[in-house]
Amino acid sequence: MPPDLDPRLTPARPDLADIRLRGQVEAERFVEGRPARIAVPSAPLRRRPDVAAGLDTEAVMGDAVTVYDVRDGFAFAQIARDAYVGYLPEAALGPADPAPTHRVAALRTFVYPAPDLKRPPIAHLSLGAAFAAQAREGEYWRLARGGSVFAGHAVPLGHTEPDAAALAERLVGTPYLWGGRTTLGLDCSGLVQLCLESAGLPCPRDADQQERALGTALPPGLDGLCRGDLVFWKGHVGMMLDAERLIHANGHHMAVAVEPLAVAVARIAEKSFGAVTSIRRLAMTADLAETGAFTPSTAS
């Protein structure tokens, strides 16, 4: 694969590639992918068609995907939200239509077989999962693909959270999971991606991609930081809650945790990722800081 193409984002193998890559990569054949959508609560995306392969990321219900090949129970596919490429379980895929109308805004919610909280749930959905609402039945949405979700746990698809850092704080204690991006388990960049997307900001999947794509770099140093600023190390990212405190999913706590930035910087420099590589400020962070539209958190 040419060095200027990121293999994480390039739907190409030696035997097969996206037809749009003709002339850019070598492959035995080029195909036009077919649209599909994740039809289960969550689906692991792996770099190889093997259940023992490491987890690269996760797709959640409602995510649009493009499928290029299906073989032995795995689909070679690309997730639309961040262009990540890999192998999804074939059983996780459903038709592209109907498109979602709502997304889950609670940390988790149940899917019931009927609009009745006393019925045994048939599934659970994570924050950010999306569904097509067919009709309102009392306090529940009836899903076009079956089942009912409590309406108070969902918002229209275009709704955005006003403060990404506040959403991150709600996720404190979520277990660390390499490749995780649901509220059952998150990695560092999965936490940032989930929170920024909920706030209406498209976000790449991995920390190195986020560092290149998001915001503007601040001058070196740890002074003058604001809520929502992103702090990057090689292979790691966290979000500032105020001028001193960092929230991040990390393998030291094995959870989403809040700690003083200075403590995290010292520990990380000594044990794992080295020194801070950059601090980046998002446009929404700068806007909030300028207008005083947020109050620094006092959570610990």
PDB file of C-alpha atoms in Angstrom:
ATOM      1  CA  MET A   1       0.000   0.000   0.000  1.00  0.00           C
ATOM      2  CA  PRO A   2       1.392   3.457  -0.847  1.00  0.00           C
ATOM      3  CA  PRO A   3       2.894   5.163   2.231  1.00  0.00           C
ATOM      4  CA  ASP A   4       0.549   8.149   1.917  1.00  0.00           C
ATOM      5  CA  LEU A   5      -2.509   5.921   2.437  1.00  0.00           C
ATOM      6  CA  ASP A   6      -3.377   5.019   6.018  1.00  0.00           C
ATOM      7  CA  PRO A   7      -4.208   1.267   6.060  1.00  0.00           C
ATOM      8  CA  ARG A   8      -6.687   1.898   8.885  1.00  0.00           C
ATOM      9  CA  LEU A   9      -8.733   4.060   6.514  1.00  0.00           C
ATOM     10  CA  THR A  10      -8.082   2.366   3.166  1.00  0.00           C
ATOM     11  CA  PRO A  11     -10.432  -0.433   2.062  1.00  0.00           C
ATOM     12  CA  ALA A  12      -7.867  -2.451   0.173  1.00  0.00           C
ATOM     13  CA  ARG A  13      -6.315  -5.915   0.323  1.00  0.00           C
ATOM     14  CA  PRO A  14      -4.048  -7.671  -2.177  1.00  0.00           C
ATOM     15  CA  ASP A  15      -7.040  -9.492  -3.639  1.00  0.00           C
ATOM     16  CA  LEU A  16      -9.681  -6.743  -3.433  1.00  0.00           C
ATOM     17  CA  ALA A  17     -10.085  -2.984  -3.122  1.00  0.00           C
ATOM     18  CA  ASP A  18     -12.677  -0.244  -3.300  1.00  0.00           C
ATOM     19  CA  ILE A  19     -13.260   0.731  -6.914  1.00  0.00           C
ATOM     20  CA  ARG A  20     -12.512   4.351  -5.979  1.00  0.00           C
ATOM     21  CA  LEU A  21      -8.918   3.304  -5.270  1.00  0.00           C
ATOM     22  CA  ARG A  22      -8.221   2.111  -8.799  1.00  0.00           C
ATOM     23  CA  GLY A  23      -4.925   3.615  -9.860  1.00  0.00           C
ATOM     24  CA  GLN A  24      -3.857   4.242  -6.252  1.00  0.00           C
ATOM     25  CA  VAL A  25      -3.397   0.681  -4.991  1.00  0.00           C
ATOM     26  CA  GLU A  26      -2.697  -2.702  -6.517  1.00  0.00           C
ATOM     27  CA  ALA A  27      -5.377  -5.366  -6.160  1.00  0.00           C
ATOM     28  CA  GLU A  28      -6.598  -8.390  -8.096  1.00  0.00           C
ATOM     29  CA  ARG A  29     -10.032  -6.850  -8.472  1.00  0.00           C
ATOM     30  CA  PHE A  30     -11.876  -3.660  -7.633  1.00  0.00           C
ATOM     31  CA  VAL A  31     -15.429  -3.663  -6.307  1.00  0.00           C
ATOM     32  CA  GLU A  32     -18.140  -1.182  -5.475  1.00  0.00           C
ATOM     33  CA  GLY A  33     -19.137  -1.588  -1.858  1.00  0.00           C
ATOM     34  CA  ARG A  34     -22.744  -2.006  -0.801  1.00  0.00           C
ATOM     35  CA  PRO A  35     -24.335   0.049   1.963  1.00  0.00           C
ATOM     36  CA  ALA A  36     -25.416  -1.621   5.182  1.00  0.00           C
ATOM     37  CA  ARG A  37     -26.051  -0.647   8.777  1.00  0.00           C
ATOM     38  CA  ILE A  38     -25.160  -2.121  12.168  1.00  0.00           C
ATOM     39  CA  ALA A  39     -28.282  -3.904  13.416  1.00  0.00           C
ATOM     40  CA  VAL A  40     -27.015  -5.162  16.797  1.00  0.00           C
ATOM     41  CA  PRO A  41     -26.190  -3.161  19.942  1.00  0.00           C
ATOM     42  CA  SER A  42     -22.460  -3.181  19.174  1.00  0.00           C
ATOM     43  CA  ALA A  43     -20.067  -4.971  16.858  1.00  0.00           C
ATOM     44  CA  PRO A  44     -16.291  -5.485  17.133  1.00  0.00           C
ATOM     45  CA  LEU A  45     -14.147  -4.400  14.212  1.00  0.00           C
ATOM     46  CA  ARG A  46     -10.931  -6.412  13.939  1.00  0.00           C
ATOM     47  CA  ARG A  47      -7.926  -6.151  11.663  1.00  0.00           C
ATOM     48  CA  ARG A  48      -8.207  -9.825  10.681  1.00  0.00           C
ATOM     49  CA  PRO A  49     -11.228 -12.115  10.114  1.00  0.00           C
ATOM     50  CA  ASP A  50     -10.555 -13.986  13.328  1.00  0.00           C
ATOM     51  CA  VAL A  51     -12.381 -13.779  16.658  1.00  0.00           C
ATOM     52  CA  ALA A  52      -8.987 -14.028  18.376  1.00  0.00           C
ATOM     53  CA  ALA A  53      -7.693 -10.920  16.581  1.00  0.00           C
ATOM     54  CA  GLY A  54      -7.325  -7.734  18.589  1.00  0.00           C
ATOM     55  CA  LEU A  55     -10.156  -5.230  18.816  1.00  0.00           C
ATOM     56  CA  ASP A  56      -9.422  -2.140  16.723  1.00  0.00           C
ATOM     57  CA  THR A  57     -12.701  -0.327  17.394  1.00  0.00           C
ATOM     58  CA  GLU A  58     -16.424  -0.897  17.768  1.00  0.00           C
ATOM     59  CA  ALA A  59     -19.454   0.042  15.726  1.00  0.00           C
ATOM     60  CA  VAL A  60     -22.822   0.564  17.400  1.00  0.00           C
ATOM     61  CA  MET A  61     -26.403   0.150  16.310  1.00  0.00           C
ATOM     62  CA  GLY A  62     -27.322   2.541  13.529  1.00  0.00           C
ATOM     63  CA  ASP A  63     -23.787   3.058  12.244  1.00  0.00           C
ATOM     64  CA  ALA A  64     -23.646   3.149   8.451  1.00  0.00           C
ATOM     65  CA  VAL A  65     -21.042   0.881   6.877  1.00  0.00           C
ATOM     66  CA  THR A  66     -19.889  -0.010   3.383  1.00  0.00           C
ATOM     67  CA  VAL A  67     -19.369  -3.733   2.802  1.00  0.00           C
ATOM     68  CA  TYR A  68     -16.805  -4.877   0.228  1.00  0.00           C
ATOM     69  CA  ASP A  69     -16.649  -8.622   0.849  1.00  0.00           C
ATOM     70  CA  VAL A  70     -18.299 -11.270   3.016  1.00  0.00           C
ATOM     71  CA  ARG A  71     -16.627 -14.571   3.730  1.00  0.00           C
ATOM     72  CA  ASP A  72     -16.708 -17.155   6.533  1.00  0.00           C
ATOM     73  CA  GLY A  73     -18.944 -15.051   8.747  1.00  0.00           C
ATOM     74  CA  PHE A  74     -16.915 -11.841   8.464  1.00  0.00           C
ATOM     75  CA  ALA A  75     -17.564  -8.703   6.432  1.00  0.00           C
ATOM     76  CA  PHE A  76     -14.653  -6.630   5.126  1.00  0.00           C
ATOM     77  CA  ALA A  77     -16.158  -3.201   5.667  1.00  0.00           C
ATOM     78  CA  GLN A  78     -15.633   0.493   6.353  1.00  0.00           C
ATOM     79  CA  ILE A  79     -17.457   2.415   9.089  1.00  0.00           C
ATOM     80  CA  ALA A  80     -18.868   5.690   7.778  1.00  0.00           C
ATOM     81  CA  ARG A  81     -18.456   7.714  11.007  1.00  0.00           C
ATOM     82  CA  ASP A  82     -14.641   7.677  10.943  1.00  0.00           C
ATOM     83  CA  ALA A  83     -13.736   5.683   7.797  1.00  0.00           C
ATOM     84  CA  TYR A  84     -12.175   2.871   9.849  1.00  0.00           C
ATOM     85  CA  VAL A  85     -11.661  -0.358   7.881  1.00  0.00           C
ATOM     86  CA  GLY A  86     -11.611  -3.918   9.139  1.00  0.00           C
ATOM     87  CA  TYR A  87     -13.645  -7.046   9.695  1.00  0.00           C
ATOM     88  CA  LEU A  88     -17.096  -6.980  11.286  1.00  0.00           C
ATOM     89  CA  PRO A  89     -19.246 -10.010  12.138  1.00  0.00           C
ATOM     90  CA  GLU A  90     -21.550 -10.656   9.191  1.00  0.00           C
ATOM     91  CA  ALA A  91     -24.387 -11.275  11.661  1.00  0.00           C
ATOM     92  CA  ALA A  92     -24.089  -7.680  12.920  1.00  0.00           C
ATOM     93  CA  LEU A  93     -25.170  -6.224   9.570  1.00  0.00           C
ATOM     94  CA  GLY A  94     -28.638  -5.235   8.435  1.00  0.00           C
ATOM     95  CA  PRO A  95     -30.100  -3.212   5.566  1.00  0.00           C
ATOM     96  CA  ALA A  96     -29.117   0.426   5.229  1.00  0.00           C
ATOM     97  CA  ASP A  97     -32.741   1.556   5.440  1.00  0.00           C
ATOM     98  CA  PRO A  98     -34.538   2.817   7.366  1.00  0.00           C
ATOM     99  CA  ALA A  99     -32.056   5.464   8.442  1.00  0.00           C
ATOM    100  CA  PRO A 100     -31.901   6.343  12.161  1.00  0.00           C
ATOM    101  CA  THR A 101     -34.026   9.150  13.524  1.00  0.00           C
ATOM    102  CA  HIS A 102     -32.860   9.157  17.160  1.00  0.00           C
ATOM    103  CA  ARG A 103     -29.770   8.355  19.197  1.00  0.00           C
ATOM    104  CA  VAL A 104     -29.321   7.171  22.762  1.00  0.00           C
ATOM    105  CA  ALA A 105     -28.348  10.035  25.087  1.00  0.00           C
ATOM    106  CA  ALA A 106     -28.394   8.033  28.324  1.00  0.00           C
ATOM    107  CA  LEU A 107     -25.266   6.068  29.205  1.00  0.00           C
ATOM    108  CA  ARG A 108     -27.209   2.891  28.453  1.00  0.00           C
ATOM    109  CA  THR A 109     -30.799   1.935  27.818  1.00  0.00           C
ATOM    110  CA  PHE A 110     -32.768  -1.265  27.345  1.00  0.00           C
ATOM    111  CA  VAL A 111     -34.686  -2.497  24.336  1.00  0.00           C
ATOM    112  CA  TYR A 112     -37.920  -4.105  25.477  1.00  0.00           C
ATOM    113  CA  PRO A 113     -40.112  -6.458  23.430  1.00  0.00           C
ATOM    114  CA  ALA A 114     -43.064  -4.123  24.144  1.00  0.00           C
ATOM    115  CA  PRO A 115     -43.516  -0.655  25.712  1.00  0.00           C
ATOM    116  CA  ASP A 116     -43.567  -2.099  29.217  1.00  0.00           C
ATOM    117  CA  LEU A 117     -40.737  -1.760  31.754  1.00  0.00           C
ATOM    118  CA  LYS A 118     -41.805  -5.009  33.429  1.00  0.00           C
ATOM    119  CA  ARG A 119     -41.060  -7.056  30.340  1.00  0.00           C
ATOM    120  CA  PRO A 120     -37.643  -8.761  30.238  1.00  0.00           C
ATOM    121  CA  PRO A 121     -35.371  -6.657  27.982  1.00  0.00           C
ATOM    122  CA  ILE A 122     -34.098  -8.201  24.782  1.00  0.00           C
ATOM    123  CA  ALA A 123     -30.994  -6.005  24.379  1.00  0.00           C
ATOM    124  CA  HIS A 124     -29.263  -2.911  25.678  1.00  0.00           C
ATOM    125  CA  LEU A 125     -27.970   0.065  23.717  1.00  0.00           C
ATOM    126  CA  SER A 126     -24.991   2.254  24.581  1.00  0.00           C
ATOM    127  CA  LEU A 127     -24.663   6.024  24.484  1.00  0.00           C
ATOM    128  CA  GLY A 128     -24.519   7.093  20.839  1.00  0.00           C
ATOM    129  CA  ALA A 129     -26.316   4.091  19.389  1.00  0.00           C
ATOM    130  CA  ALA A 130     -29.006   5.152  16.918  1.00  0.00           C
ATOM    131  CA  PHE A 131     -32.336   3.748  15.810  1.00  0.00           C
ATOM    132  CA  ALA A 132     -35.229   4.461  13.493  1.00  0.00           C
ATOM    133  CA  ALA A 133     -38.315   5.340  15.539  1.00  0.00           C
ATOM    134  CA  GLN A 134     -41.455   4.046  13.887  1.00  0.00           C
ATOM    135  CA  ALA A 135     -44.070   5.431  16.281  1.00  0.00           C
ATOM    136  CA  ARG A 136     -44.487   6.865  19.787  1.00  0.00           C
ATOM    137  CA  GLU A 137     -46.321   4.573  22.192  1.00  0.00           C
ATOM    138  CA  GLY A 138     -46.815   6.392  25.479  1.00  0.00           C
ATOM    139  CA  GLU A 139     -43.383   6.898  27.030  1.00  0.00           C
ATOM    140  CA  TYR A 140     -41.639   4.649  24.495  1.00  0.00           C
ATOM    141  CA  TRP A 141     -40.423   4.704  20.931  1.00  0.00           C
ATOM    142  CA  ARG A 142     -41.323   1.666  18.879  1.00  0.00           C
ATOM    143  CA  LEU A 143     -38.289   0.761  16.778  1.00  0.00           C
ATOM    144  CA  ALA A 144     -38.734   0.127  13.076  1.00  0.00           C
ATOM    145  CA  ARG A 145     -36.753  -3.107  13.451  1.00  0.00           C
ATOM    146  CA  GLY A 146     -38.688  -4.264  16.485  1.00  0.00           C
ATOM    147  CA  GLY A 147     -38.651  -3.585  20.196  1.00  0.00           C
ATOM    148  CA  SER A 148     -39.271  -0.464  22.280  1.00  0.00           C
ATOM    149  CA  VAL A 149     -36.931   2.061  23.918  1.00  0.00           C
ATOM    150  CA  PHE A 150     -37.800   4.507  26.698  1.00  0.00           C
ATOM    151  CA  ALA A 151     -38.172   7.853  24.922  1.00  0.00           C
ATOM    152  CA  GLY A 152     -36.589   9.791  27.786  1.00  0.00           C
ATOM    153  CA  HIS A 153     -33.275   8.067  27.052  1.00  0.00           C
ATOM    154  CA  ALA A 154     -33.120   9.237  23.421  1.00  0.00           C
ATOM    155  CA  VAL A 155     -32.836  12.489  21.502  1.00  0.00           C
ATOM    156  CA  PRO A 156     -33.412  13.389  17.838  1.00  0.00           C
ATOM    157  CA  LEU A 157     -30.409  12.573  15.694  1.00  0.00           C
ATOM    158  CA  GLY A 158     -29.415  16.217  15.203  1.00  0.00           C
ATOM    159  CA  HIS A 159     -29.368  17.033  18.931  1.00  0.00           C
ATOM    160  CA  THR A 160     -25.942  17.923  20.343  1.00  0.00           C
ATOM    161  CA  GLU A 161     -24.568  18.000  23.872  1.00  0.00           C
ATOM    162  CA  PRO A 162     -23.545  21.518  24.972  1.00  0.00           C
ATOM    163  CA  ASP A 163     -20.382  20.444  26.815  1.00  0.00           C
ATOM    164  CA  ALA A 164     -18.260  17.475  25.738  1.00  0.00           C
ATOM    165  CA  ALA A 165     -16.334  17.549  29.013  1.00  0.00           C
ATOM    166  CA  ALA A 166     -19.553  17.212  31.022  1.00  0.00           C
ATOM    167  CA  LEU A 167     -20.373  14.069  29.069  1.00  0.00           C
ATOM    168  CA  ALA A 168     -16.881  12.725  29.764  1.00  0.00           C
ATOM    169  CA  GLU A 169     -17.481  13.278  33.487  1.00  0.00           C
ATOM    170  CA  ARG A 170     -20.604  11.123  33.299  1.00  0.00           C
ATOM    171  CA  LEU A 171     -18.371   8.310  32.071  1.00  0.00           C
ATOM    172  CA  VAL A 172     -15.999   8.306  35.055  1.00  0.00           C
ATOM    173  CA  GLY A 173     -15.524   4.726  36.238  1.00  0.00           C
ATOM    174  CA  THR A 174     -16.240   3.144  32.859  1.00  0.00           C
ATOM    175  CA  PRO A 175     -13.782   0.234  32.504  1.00  0.00           C
ATOM    176  CA  TYR A 176     -10.815   0.624  30.183  1.00  0.00           C
ATOM    177  CA  LEU A 177     -11.037  -1.528  27.052  1.00  0.00           C
ATOM    178  CA  TRP A 178      -8.498  -1.417  24.246  1.00  0.00           C
ATOM    179  CA  GLY A 179     -10.494  -0.563  21.125  1.00  0.00           C
ATOM    180  CA  GLY A 180     -13.651   0.106  23.135  1.00  0.00           C
ATOM    181  CA  ARG A 181     -16.036   2.928  22.296  1.00  0.00           C
ATOM    182  CA  THR A 182     -19.190   1.980  24.205  1.00  0.00           C
ATOM    183  CA  THR A 183     -20.141   2.729  27.787  1.00  0.00           C
ATOM    184  CA  LEU A 184     -19.289  -0.868  28.719  1.00  0.00           C
ATOM    185  CA  GLY A 185     -15.635  -0.160  27.924  1.00  0.00           C
ATOM    186  CA  LEU A 186     -13.608   2.708  26.457  1.00  0.00           C
ATOM    187  CA  ASP A 187     -10.072   3.423  25.427  1.00  0.00           C
ATOM    188  CA  CYS A 188      -8.532   6.909  25.513  1.00  0.00           C
ATOM    189  CA  SER A 189      -9.396   7.976  21.981  1.00  0.00           C
ATOM    190  CA  GLY A 190     -12.762   6.208  22.120  1.00  0.00           C
ATOM    191  CA  LEU A 191     -13.729   8.400  25.086  1.00  0.00           C
ATOM    192  CA  VAL A 192     -12.720  11.560  23.220  1.00  0.00           C
ATOM    193  CA  GLN A 193     -14.445  10.476  20.010  1.00  0.00           C
ATOM    194  CA  LEU A 194     -17.689   9.548  21.753  1.00  0.00           C
ATOM    195  CA  CYS A 195     -17.853  12.828  23.681  1.00  0.00           C
ATOM    196  CA  LEU A 196     -16.943  15.084  20.761  1.00  0.00           C
ATOM    197  CA  GLU A 197     -19.360  13.374  18.383  1.00  0.00           C
ATOM    198  CA  SER A 198     -22.152  13.753  20.931  1.00  0.00           C
ATOM    199  CA  ALA A 199     -21.308  17.465  20.989  1.00  0.00           C
ATOM    200  CA  GLY A 200     -21.651  17.619  17.208  1.00  0.00           C
ATOM    201  CA  LEU A 201     -17.960  17.569  16.288  1.00  0.00           C
ATOM    202  CA  PRO A 202     -16.779  14.854  13.860  1.00  0.00           C
ATOM    203  CA  CYS A 203     -13.763  13.121  15.315  1.00  0.00           C
ATOM    204  CA  PRO A 204     -11.252  10.563  14.002  1.00  0.00           C
ATOM    205  CA  ARG A 205     -10.886   7.288  15.870  1.00  0.00           C
ATOM    206  CA  ASP A 206      -7.277   7.038  17.059  1.00  0.00           C
ATOM    207  CA  ALA A 207      -5.205   9.437  19.160  1.00  0.00           C
ATOM    208  CA  ASP A 208      -2.618  10.133  16.443  1.00  0.00           C
ATOM    209  CA  GLN A 209      -5.390  10.911  13.948  1.00  0.00           C
ATOM    210  CA  GLN A 210      -7.110  13.181  16.468  1.00  0.00           C
ATOM    211  CA  GLU A 211      -3.874  15.043  17.160  1.00  0.00           C
ATOM    212  CA  ARG A 212      -3.414  15.779  13.457  1.00  0.00           C
ATOM    213  CA  ALA A 213      -7.028  16.670  12.711  1.00  0.00           C
ATOM    214  CA  LEU A 214      -8.556  18.432  15.699  1.00  0.00           C
ATOM    215  CA  GLY A 215      -8.316  22.027  16.811  1.00  0.00           C
ATOM    216  CA  THR A 216      -5.243  24.245  16.885  1.00  0.00           C
ATOM    217  CA  ALA A 217      -2.010  23.622  18.747  1.00  0.00           C
ATOM    218  CA  LEU A 218      -1.309  25.689  21.860  1.00  0.00           C
ATOM    219  CA  PRO A 219       2.173  26.935  22.747  1.00  0.00           C
ATOM    220  CA  PRO A 220       4.317  24.399  24.653  1.00  0.00           C
ATOM    221  CA  GLY A 221       3.668  24.247  28.385  1.00  0.00           C
ATOM    222  CA  LEU A 222       0.870  23.361  30.755  1.00  0.00           C
ATOM    223  CA  ASP A 223      -0.292  26.866  31.649  1.00  0.00           C
ATOM    224  CA  GLY A 224      -3.500  28.584  30.605  1.00  0.00           C
ATOM    225  CA  LEU A 225      -5.437  25.440  29.774  1.00  0.00           C
ATOM    226  CA  CYS A 226      -9.232  25.440  29.465  1.00  0.00           C
ATOM    227  CA  ARG A 227     -12.035  22.965  29.856  1.00  0.00           C
ATOM    228  CA  GLY A 228     -12.204  20.849  26.711  1.00  0.00           C
ATOM    229  CA  ASP A 229      -8.552  21.220  25.686  1.00  0.00           C
ATOM    230  CA  LEU A 230      -7.073  17.939  24.447  1.00  0.00           C
ATOM    231  CA  VAL A 231      -3.700  16.755  25.766  1.00  0.00           C
ATOM    232  CA  PHE A 232      -1.750  14.320  23.608  1.00  0.00           C
ATOM    233  CA  TRP A 233       1.069  11.904  24.217  1.00  0.00           C
ATOM    234  CA  LYS A 234       2.400   9.388  21.709  1.00  0.00           C
ATOM    235  CA  GLY A 235      -0.504   6.944  21.593  1.00  0.00           C
ATOM    236  CA  HIS A 236      -2.609   8.603  24.282  1.00  0.00           C
ATOM    237  CA  VAL A 237      -5.077  11.465  24.717  1.00  0.00           C
ATOM    238  CA  GLY A 238      -7.062  13.056  27.508  1.00  0.00           C
ATOM    239  CA  MET A 239      -9.390  16.037  27.966  1.00  0.00           C
ATOM    240  CA  MET A 240      -9.025  18.900  30.428  1.00  0.00           C
ATOM    241  CA  LEU A 241     -11.885  19.567  32.859  1.00  0.00           C
ATOM    242  CA  ASP A 242     -10.372  22.872  33.935  1.00  0.00           C
ATOM    243  CA  ALA A 243      -6.906  24.405  34.090  1.00  0.00           C
ATOM    244  CA  GLU A 244      -5.520  21.587  36.250  1.00  0.00           C
ATOM    245  CA  ARG A 245      -7.557  18.390  35.976  1.00  0.00           C
ATOM    246  CA  LEU A 246      -7.461  15.785  33.206  1.00  0.00           C
ATOM    247  CA  ILE A 247     -10.039  13.134  32.411  1.00  0.00           C
ATOM    248  CA  HIS A 248      -8.901  10.127  30.408  1.00  0.00           C
ATOM    249  CA  ALA A 249      -9.481   6.432  29.879  1.00  0.00           C
ATOM    250  CA  ASN A 250      -6.211   4.806  30.830  1.00  0.00           C
ATOM    251  CA  GLY A 251      -4.544   1.517  31.640  1.00  0.00           C
ATOM    252  CA  HIS A 252      -3.145   2.744  34.962  1.00  0.00           C
ATOM    253  CA  HIS A 253      -6.570   3.119  36.554  1.00  0.00           C
ATOM    254  CA  MET A 254      -8.097   0.627  34.058  1.00  0.00           C
ATOM    255  CA  ALA A 255     -11.009   3.042  33.856  1.00  0.00           C
ATOM    256  CA  VAL A 256     -12.066   6.523  32.890  1.00  0.00           C
ATOM    257  CA  ALA A 257     -10.553   8.615  35.671  1.00  0.00           C
ATOM    258  CA  VAL A 258      -9.947  12.217  36.718  1.00  0.00           C
ATOM    259  CA  GLU A 259      -6.579  13.287  38.093  1.00  0.00           C
ATOM    260  CA  PRO A 260      -4.348  16.372  38.217  1.00  0.00           C
ATOM    261  CA  LEU A 261      -2.662  16.879  34.865  1.00  0.00           C
ATOM    262  CA  ALA A 262       0.715  17.291  36.573  1.00  0.00           C
ATOM    263  CA  VAL A 263       0.349  13.860  38.201  1.00  0.00           C
ATOM    264  CA  ALA A 264      -0.589  12.222  34.911  1.00  0.00           C
ATOM    265  CA  VAL A 265       2.269  13.935  33.060  1.00  0.00           C
ATOM    266  CA  ALA A 266       4.857  12.730  35.580  1.00  0.00           C
ATOM    267  CA  ARG A 267       3.591   9.147  35.688  1.00  0.00           C
ATOM    268  CA  ILE A 268       3.169   8.815  31.932  1.00  0.00           C
ATOM    269  CA  ALA A 269       6.633  10.249  31.276  1.00  0.00           C
ATOM    270  CA  GLU A 270       8.152   7.717  33.633  1.00  0.00           C
ATOM    271  CA  LYS A 271       6.226   4.582  32.743  1.00  0.00           C
ATOM    272  CA  SER A 272       4.654   4.591  29.323  1.00  0.00           C
ATOM    273  CA  PHE A 273       4.127   7.199  26.617  1.00  0.00           C
ATOM    274  CA  GLY A 274       6.863   9.748  27.308  1.00  0.00           C
ATOM    275  CA  ALA A 275       6.328  13.498  27.271  1.00  0.00           C
ATOM    276  CA  VAL A 276       3.274  15.454  26.145  1.00  0.00           C
ATOM    277  CA  THR A 277       3.494  15.898  22.371  1.00  0.00           C
ATOM    278  CA  SER A 278       0.891  18.651  21.985  1.00  0.00           C
ATOM    279  CA  ILE A 279      -2.131  20.348  23.480  1.00  0.00           C
ATOM    280  CA  ARG A 280      -4.892  21.281  21.093  1.00  0.00           C
ATOM    281  CA  ARG A 281      -7.822  23.627  21.555  1.00  0.00           C
ATOM    282  CA  LEU A 282     -11.081  23.017  19.747  1.00  0.00           C
ATOM    283  CA  ALA A 283     -13.135  25.873  18.312  1.00  0.00           C
ATOM    284  CA  MET A 284     -15.998  25.104  20.692  1.00  0.00           C
ATOM    285  CA  THR A 285     -13.569  25.184  23.635  1.00  0.00           C
ATOM    286  CA  ALA A 286     -12.254  28.586  22.611  1.00  0.00           C
ATOM    287  CA  ASP A 287     -15.778  29.903  22.124  1.00  0.00           C
ATOM    288  CA  LEU A 288     -16.864  28.715  25.562  1.00  0.00           C
ATOM    289  CA  ALA A 289     -13.776  30.127  27.245  1.00  0.00           C
ATOM    290  CA  GLU A 290     -14.223  33.510  25.576  1.00  0.00           C
ATOM    291  CA  THR A 291     -17.901  33.842  26.433  1.00  0.00           C
ATOM    292  CA  GLY A 292     -17.729  32.303  29.899  1.00  0.00           C
ATOM    293  CA  ALA A 293     -20.483  29.902  28.869  1.00  0.00           C
ATOM    294  CA  PHE A 294     -19.293  27.137  31.155  1.00  0.00           C
ATOM    295  CA  THR A 295     -18.412  26.852  34.810  1.00  0.00           C
ATOM    296  CA  PRO A 296     -15.272  24.834  35.662  1.00  0.00           C
ATOM    297  CA  SER A 297     -16.238  21.502  37.146  1.00  0.00           C
ATOM    298  CA  THR A 298     -15.748  20.742  40.821  1.00  0.00           C
ATOM    299  CA  ALA A 299     -16.091  16.954  40.415  1.00  0.00           C
ATOM    300  CA  SER A 300     -13.229  14.780  41.531  1.00  0.00           C
TER     301      SER A 300
END
